[in-house]
Every structure is written in C-alpha cells, then in structure tokens.
CSV table of C-alpha atoms in Angstrom, one decimal:
chain,number,residue,atom,x,y,z
A,1,MET,CA,0.2,0.1,0.0
A,2,GLY,CA,1.5,3.7,-0.7
A,3,GLY,CA,1.6,6.1,0.9
A,4,LEU,CA,-1.9,8.5,1.6
A,5,PRO,CA,-2.7,11.1,-1.2
A,6,SER,CA,-3.0,14.0,0.5
A,7,SER,CA,-5.5,15.5,-1.7
A,8,SER,CA,-8.1,12.3,-0.9
A,9,PHE,CA,-7.7,13.4,2.4
A,10,ALA,CA,-8.9,16.1,2.5
A,11,GLN,CA,-11.4,15.7,0.6
A,12,LEU,CA,-12.7,13.4,2.9
A,13,SER,CA,-12.4,14.8,6.4
A,14,THR,CA,-14.0,18.1,4.8
A,15,GLN,CA,-17.1,16.3,3.3
A,16,LYS,CA,-20.3,16.2,5.4
A,17,THR,CA,-18.4,14.6,8.1
A,18,LEU,CA,-20.8,16.0,11.3
A,19,ASP,CA,-24.1,15.3,9.5
A,20,ILE,CA,-24.5,12.1,11.1
A,21,TYR,CA,-25.0,14.1,14.4
A,22,ARG,CA,-27.9,14.8,13.7
A,23,TYR,CA,-29.8,11.6,14.9
A,24,HIS,CA,-29.1,12.3,17.9
A,25,GLY,CA,-31.1,13.5,20.9
A,26,LEU,CA,-34.7,14.4,20.3
A,27,LYS,CA,-34.5,14.4,16.5
A,28,PRO,CA,-34.6,10.5,16.8
A,29,ALA,CA,-33.4,8.3,12.8
A,30,ILE,CA,-36.4,6.8,11.7
A,31,GLY,CA,-34.2,4.6,9.6
A,32,GLN,CA,-35.5,3.3,6.6
A,33,ALA,CA,-35.5,-1.3,6.2
A,34,SER,CA,-32.4,-1.9,4.0
A,35,LYS,CA,-33.5,-3.6,0.2
A,36,ASP,CA,-30.0,-5.4,0.1
A,37,GLY,CA,-28.6,-5.8,3.0
A,38,ILE,CA,-25.7,-2.7,3.0
A,39,PHE,CA,-25.0,-1.1,5.5
A,40,GLN,CA,-21.6,0.9,3.3
A,41,ASP,CA,-19.8,0.3,0.2
A,42,PHE,CA,-17.7,2.6,0.0
A,43,LYS,CA,-18.8,2.9,-3.7
A,44,LEU,CA,-19.1,7.5,-2.7
A,45,GLN,CA,-16.3,9.3,-2.3
A,46,SER,CA,-17.8,11.2,0.2
A,47,ASP,CA,-20.6,10.7,3.3
A,48,ASN,CA,-19.0,7.8,4.1
A,49,LEU,CA,-17.4,8.8,7.1
A,50,ALA,CA,-18.6,10.1,10.5
A,51,LYS,CA,-15.6,10.9,12.1
A,52,ILE,CA,-11.7,10.4,12.1
A,53,TRP,CA,-10.3,10.7,16.0
A,54,ALA,CA,-6.8,10.2,17.5
A,55,ASP,CA,-5.9,10.9,21.0
A,56,PRO,CA,-4.7,14.6,20.5
A,57,ASP,CA,-2.3,14.6,23.1
A,58,ALA,CA,-1.4,11.0,24.5
A,59,GLU,CA,1.4,11.7,26.0
A,60,GLN,CA,-1.4,12.9,29.2
A,61,HIS,CA,-1.5,9.2,28.6
A,62,GLU,CA,0.9,7.0,29.5
A,63,GLY,CA,1.9,7.5,25.7
A,64,LEU,CA,3.7,9.2,22.9
A,65,ASP,CA,2.1,12.4,21.1
A,66,ASN,CA,2.3,10.4,17.9
A,67,SER,CA,-1.2,8.9,17.6
A,68,TRP,CA,-2.8,9.4,14.2
A,69,VAL,CA,-5.6,8.0,11.5
A,70,LYS,CA,-6.2,8.8,8.3
A,71,SER,CA,-8.1,7.0,5.3
A,72,PHE,CA,-8.6,7.2,1.9
A,73,ILE,CA,-11.0,4.8,-0.3
A,74,ASP,CA,-8.8,2.5,-3.0
A,75,ARG,CA,-11.0,1.8,-5.8
A,76,GLN,CA,-9.0,-0.3,-7.4
A,77,GLY,CA,-9.8,-4.5,-7.7
A,78,THR,CA,-13.6,-5.6,-7.6
A,79,LEU,CA,-15.2,-4.2,-4.6
A,80,PRO,CA,-13.9,-0.5,-3.2
A,81,HIS,CA,-12.5,-1.0,0.4
A,82,LEU,CA,-11.5,2.3,3.0
A,83,SER,CA,-8.2,2.1,3.6
A,84,ILE,CA,-7.1,2.9,6.6
A,85,GLN,CA,-3.4,3.8,8.3
A,86,PHE,CA,-2.9,4.4,12.3
A,87,SER,CA,-0.9,5.3,14.8
A,88,ARG,CA,-2.2,3.9,18.2
A,89,GLU,CA,-0.5,5.3,21.6
A,90,GLY,CA,-1.9,6.3,24.7
A,91,TYR,CA,-5.8,6.2,24.1
A,92,GLY,CA,-5.8,4.4,20.9
A,93,ALA,CA,-7.5,5.8,16.5
A,94,ASN,CA,-11.0,5.0,16.1
A,95,ILE,CA,-12.7,5.9,12.5
A,96,SER,CA,-16.4,6.2,12.7
A,97,ILE,CA,-18.6,5.0,9.6
A,98,ALA,CA,-22.0,6.5,8.6
A,99,PRO,CA,-24.4,4.5,6.6
A,100,LYS,CA,-24.6,4.6,2.9
A,101,GLY,CA,-27.0,7.9,2.2
A,102,LEU,CA,-26.4,8.9,5.8
A,103,ILE,CA,-29.7,6.8,6.0
A,104,PRO,CA,-29.9,4.7,9.6
A,105,GLU,CA,-30.5,0.8,8.6
A,106,ARG,CA,-33.4,-0.4,10.4
A,107,LEU,CA,-32.0,-3.9,11.8
A,108,PRO,CA,-33.9,-7.1,11.7
A,109,LYS,CA,-35.2,-8.7,15.2
A,110,GLN,CA,-32.2,-10.2,15.0
A,111,SER,CA,-29.3,-9.5,13.1
A,112,LEU,CA,-25.3,-9.8,12.0
A,113,LEU,CA,-23.3,-7.1,11.0
A,114,THR,CA,-20.7,-8.7,8.7
A,115,PHE,CA,-17.8,-7.0,7.2
A,116,GLU,CA,-14.3,-8.2,5.8
A,117,ALA,CA,-10.9,-7.0,6.5
A,118,ARG,CA,-7.2,-7.1,5.7
A,119,SER,CA,-3.6,-6.4,6.6
A,120,SER,CA,-0.3,-6.8,6.6
A,121,ASP,CA,0.1,-6.8,10.4
A,122,PRO,CA,-1.3,-8.7,12.8
A,123,VAL,CA,-4.4,-5.6,13.9
A,124,CYS,CA,-7.1,-6.0,16.0
A,125,ILE,CA,-10.5,-3.9,16.3
A,126,GLY,CA,-12.6,-3.1,19.0
A,127,LEU,CA,-15.9,-2.2,17.8
A,128,ARG,CA,-18.6,0.0,19.1
A,129,LEU,CA,-21.7,1.2,17.6
A,130,MET,CA,-24.3,4.0,18.4
A,131,GLU,CA,-28.4,3.6,18.3
A,132,ARG,CA,-30.5,6.2,17.4
A,133,ASP,CA,-30.1,8.6,20.3
A,134,GLY,CA,-26.8,8.4,20.2
A,135,GLU,CA,-26.8,5.3,22.5
A,136,VAL,CA,-23.5,4.3,22.4
A,137,TRP,CA,-22.3,0.3,22.6
A,138,GLY,CA,-18.6,-1.7,22.8
A,139,TYR,CA,-18.7,-5.1,21.8
A,140,GLY,CA,-17.6,-7.0,24.6
A,141,ASN,CA,-17.0,-6.6,28.3
A,142,PRO,CA,-17.7,-3.7,30.7
A,143,GLY,CA,-14.4,-2.4,31.4
A,144,LEU,CA,-13.2,-1.0,27.5
A,145,GLU,CA,-12.7,-4.7,27.2
A,146,TYR,CA,-13.4,-5.6,23.3
A,147,GLN,CA,-13.6,-8.7,22.3
A,148,PRO,CA,-10.9,-8.1,19.3
A,149,LEU,CA,-11.9,-8.9,16.2
A,150,CYS,CA,-8.2,-9.8,14.5
A,151,VAL,CA,-7.0,-10.5,11.1
A,152,SER,CA,-4.5,-12.6,10.6
A,153,PRO,CA,-0.9,-10.6,8.7
A,154,ASN,CA,-1.5,-12.2,5.1
A,155,GLN,CA,-3.5,-9.4,2.7
A,156,GLU,CA,-6.2,-12.1,3.1
A,157,TRP,CA,-9.5,-10.9,3.1
A,158,THR,CA,-11.4,-11.8,6.6
A,159,PRO,CA,-14.6,-12.3,7.0
A,160,LEU,CA,-15.8,-11.3,10.0
A,161,LYS,CA,-19.2,-11.0,12.3
A,162,VAL,CA,-20.8,-9.5,15.0
A,163,PRO,CA,-24.1,-10.2,16.7
A,164,LEU,CA,-26.5,-7.1,16.7
A,165,SER,CA,-29.4,-8.0,19.1
A,166,ALA,CA,-30.5,-8.6,22.9
A,167,ARG,CA,-30.5,-11.8,22.9
A,168,HIS,CA,-26.4,-11.9,22.9
A,169,PRO,CA,-25.0,-10.4,25.7
A,170,GLY,CA,-21.9,-9.1,24.6
A,171,TRP,CA,-22.3,-5.6,24.6
A,172,PHE,CA,-21.3,-3.1,26.6
A,173,HIS,CA,-22.1,0.6,27.3
A,174,PHE,CA,-19.4,2.9,26.2
A,175,PRO,CA,-18.4,4.9,29.1
A,176,HIS,CA,-16.9,8.0,27.6
A,177,SER,CA,-20.4,8.6,25.2
A,178,GLY,CA,-23.7,8.2,24.8
A,179,ASN,CA,-26.4,8.2,27.7
A,180,VAL,CA,-24.8,5.5,30.1
A,181,ASP,CA,-26.8,6.1,33.2
A,182,LEU,CA,-30.0,6.7,32.0
A,183,GLY,CA,-30.1,5.1,29.0
A,184,ASN,CA,-30.9,1.5,28.6
A,185,GLN,CA,-28.8,-1.0,29.9
A,186,THR,CA,-29.0,-3.8,27.5
A,187,LEU,CA,-28.8,-4.0,23.9
A,188,ASP,CA,-31.6,-3.8,21.7
A,189,ALA,CA,-31.0,-2.0,18.7
A,190,ASP,CA,-33.5,-1.6,16.0
A,191,ILE,CA,-31.7,1.4,14.4
A,192,LEU,CA,-28.0,1.2,13.6
A,193,ALA,CA,-26.9,4.6,12.8
A,194,LEU,CA,-23.1,4.4,13.0
A,195,VAL,CA,-19.9,2.0,13.5
A,196,THR,CA,-16.8,3.0,14.9
A,197,LEU,CA,-14.0,1.1,14.8
A,198,GLU,CA,-11.0,1.5,17.5
A,199,LEU,CA,-7.7,0.2,16.1
A,200,GLY,CA,-4.5,-1.2,17.2
A,201,LEU,CA,-2.4,-4.6,17.1
A,202,LYS,CA,-3.3,-7.7,18.6
A,203,GLY,CA,-2.1,-7.7,22.1
A,204,ASP,CA,-2.7,-10.8,24.8
A,205,GLY,CA,-6.7,-10.3,24.3
A,206,HIS,CA,-7.1,-6.1,24.1
A,207,LEU,CA,-5.5,-3.8,21.6
A,208,ILE,CA,-2.1,-2.5,22.4
A,209,PRO,CA,0.0,0.4,20.5
A,210,GLY,CA,1.8,0.0,17.2
A,211,GLN,CA,1.4,1.6,13.3
A,212,ALA,CA,-0.3,-0.4,10.6
A,213,VAL,CA,-2.9,0.0,7.6
A,214,LEU,CA,-6.3,-2.1,7.8
A,215,ASP,CA,-8.3,-1.9,5.2
A,216,ILE,CA,-12.1,-2.4,4.9
A,217,ARG,CA,-15.0,-3.3,2.6
A,218,ASN,CA,-18.6,-4.9,2.1
A,219,ILE,CA,-20.0,-3.8,5.5
A,220,ARG,CA,-23.7,-5.1,6.1
A,221,VAL,CA,-26.5,-6.3,8.0
A,222,GLN,CA,-28.5,-9.5,7.1
A,223,PRO,CA,-30.7,-11.0,9.4
A,224,ASP,CA,-29.0,-13.6,11.8
A,225,SER,CA,-32.0,-16.9,12.2
A,226,PRO,CA,-32.6,-17.8,16.2
C-alpha cells in the first residue's frame, strides 16, 4: 500500500462528516429497512465517514504524542474498500463509518453485522455502534474490554461478523459517550446509526500500541436466525 494521497484525505475530512449527529437526542432516526443489506460499501467518495479521531495528547495518557489516523477509498480491485492508516498510542485511534447515504439501517429483529478486513500486520479492531438516540455500545465486556476482531498478517480478506440483538449479551455501554447512566442497560438495537472501529495491534486479549494499515470493505447487516 502506498502513502496516503494528501488530496484524498483533505477531501474526505471536509465532506459532511458531522451530518450523522442529526440522529442524536430529540430527533431520533426513523431509519429505513435495508433493501440490499448494505450498511456501507464505499462506492461513494463522500458521505461514508462520520468522524476520524486520534488521541490529541497521548503523552498525558502514558503514551507518546504521535497518535494519528488517516483514510482514503481505494477503487482498485473487485470491490472498493476503505484503507485506514493509523498509529495507536495512549488512548488509541478511531474511525467512525456512516451508513450509506447517511440513512440509518433499520435492523431485523435478530441480526448480524458483517464485513471483510485485511492487513499485512496483526491488526485487531474494537467495535462500537451507535443507536438511534446517540447510545453507544462496545462489543465485549464492561470496563472497555473489547472482544477483539483480528486479522492475520497475510493481506487476505477475512470475513468478520458480530451479533446485533438483545439475545447476545456481549455488549457494554461505552463509558465516554452516549446516555450511559440513564439509557437502556441492555442492547436492544433496532436502528444502526453509526459503526466505530477502534484500531490497534494484537495483544494478549486486547489492543496494543503500534502502526499499521487496515483495509475494510462490504459492511452489511443481515438476518440472524435464532
């Protein structure tokens, strides 16, 4: 993978990246039932990212002050994909992905979030999602213990899937966003407004600091039979 084209990143970083926040609070998202199962396929150059974040001063958090994350869409190959370059230090690096056309997905009663990922490094993802009213949930256990979604360092596309319903207990309230104390205490998502990837290298059951490139493509929502 080559270096990030500066013009590509500049274009992404200035495109409607805050529109997703219209789904918060007193304006709950109505959502649309998915006709094709696609949450985000990166076919459009814009309207696919909601927020890019890296620890702005990792030195305060017992890390080095060099965390960063960048991304661009690569259209070479069968399917377009989002290529993410990151350096995780301190509290890490995150990238939030908006739904296709900025329209939240209305979820089937029992559903799965699926996508494909690859890297030349042993990269792992901590997954979060946002519901209709800004509630944010992490996949794993309370205390920011993500269930890491990892890829082997072989550049092969790896399918990953995560359950999205109340019958799957493996979700916790993300403590730094959303209505943590007064909101729903169990995940019962009926609308998926945002998907966030926290990025790092593979550690002993957790994400560790490091620098790498991760490719993501074909994010879908599909029914999960009981």
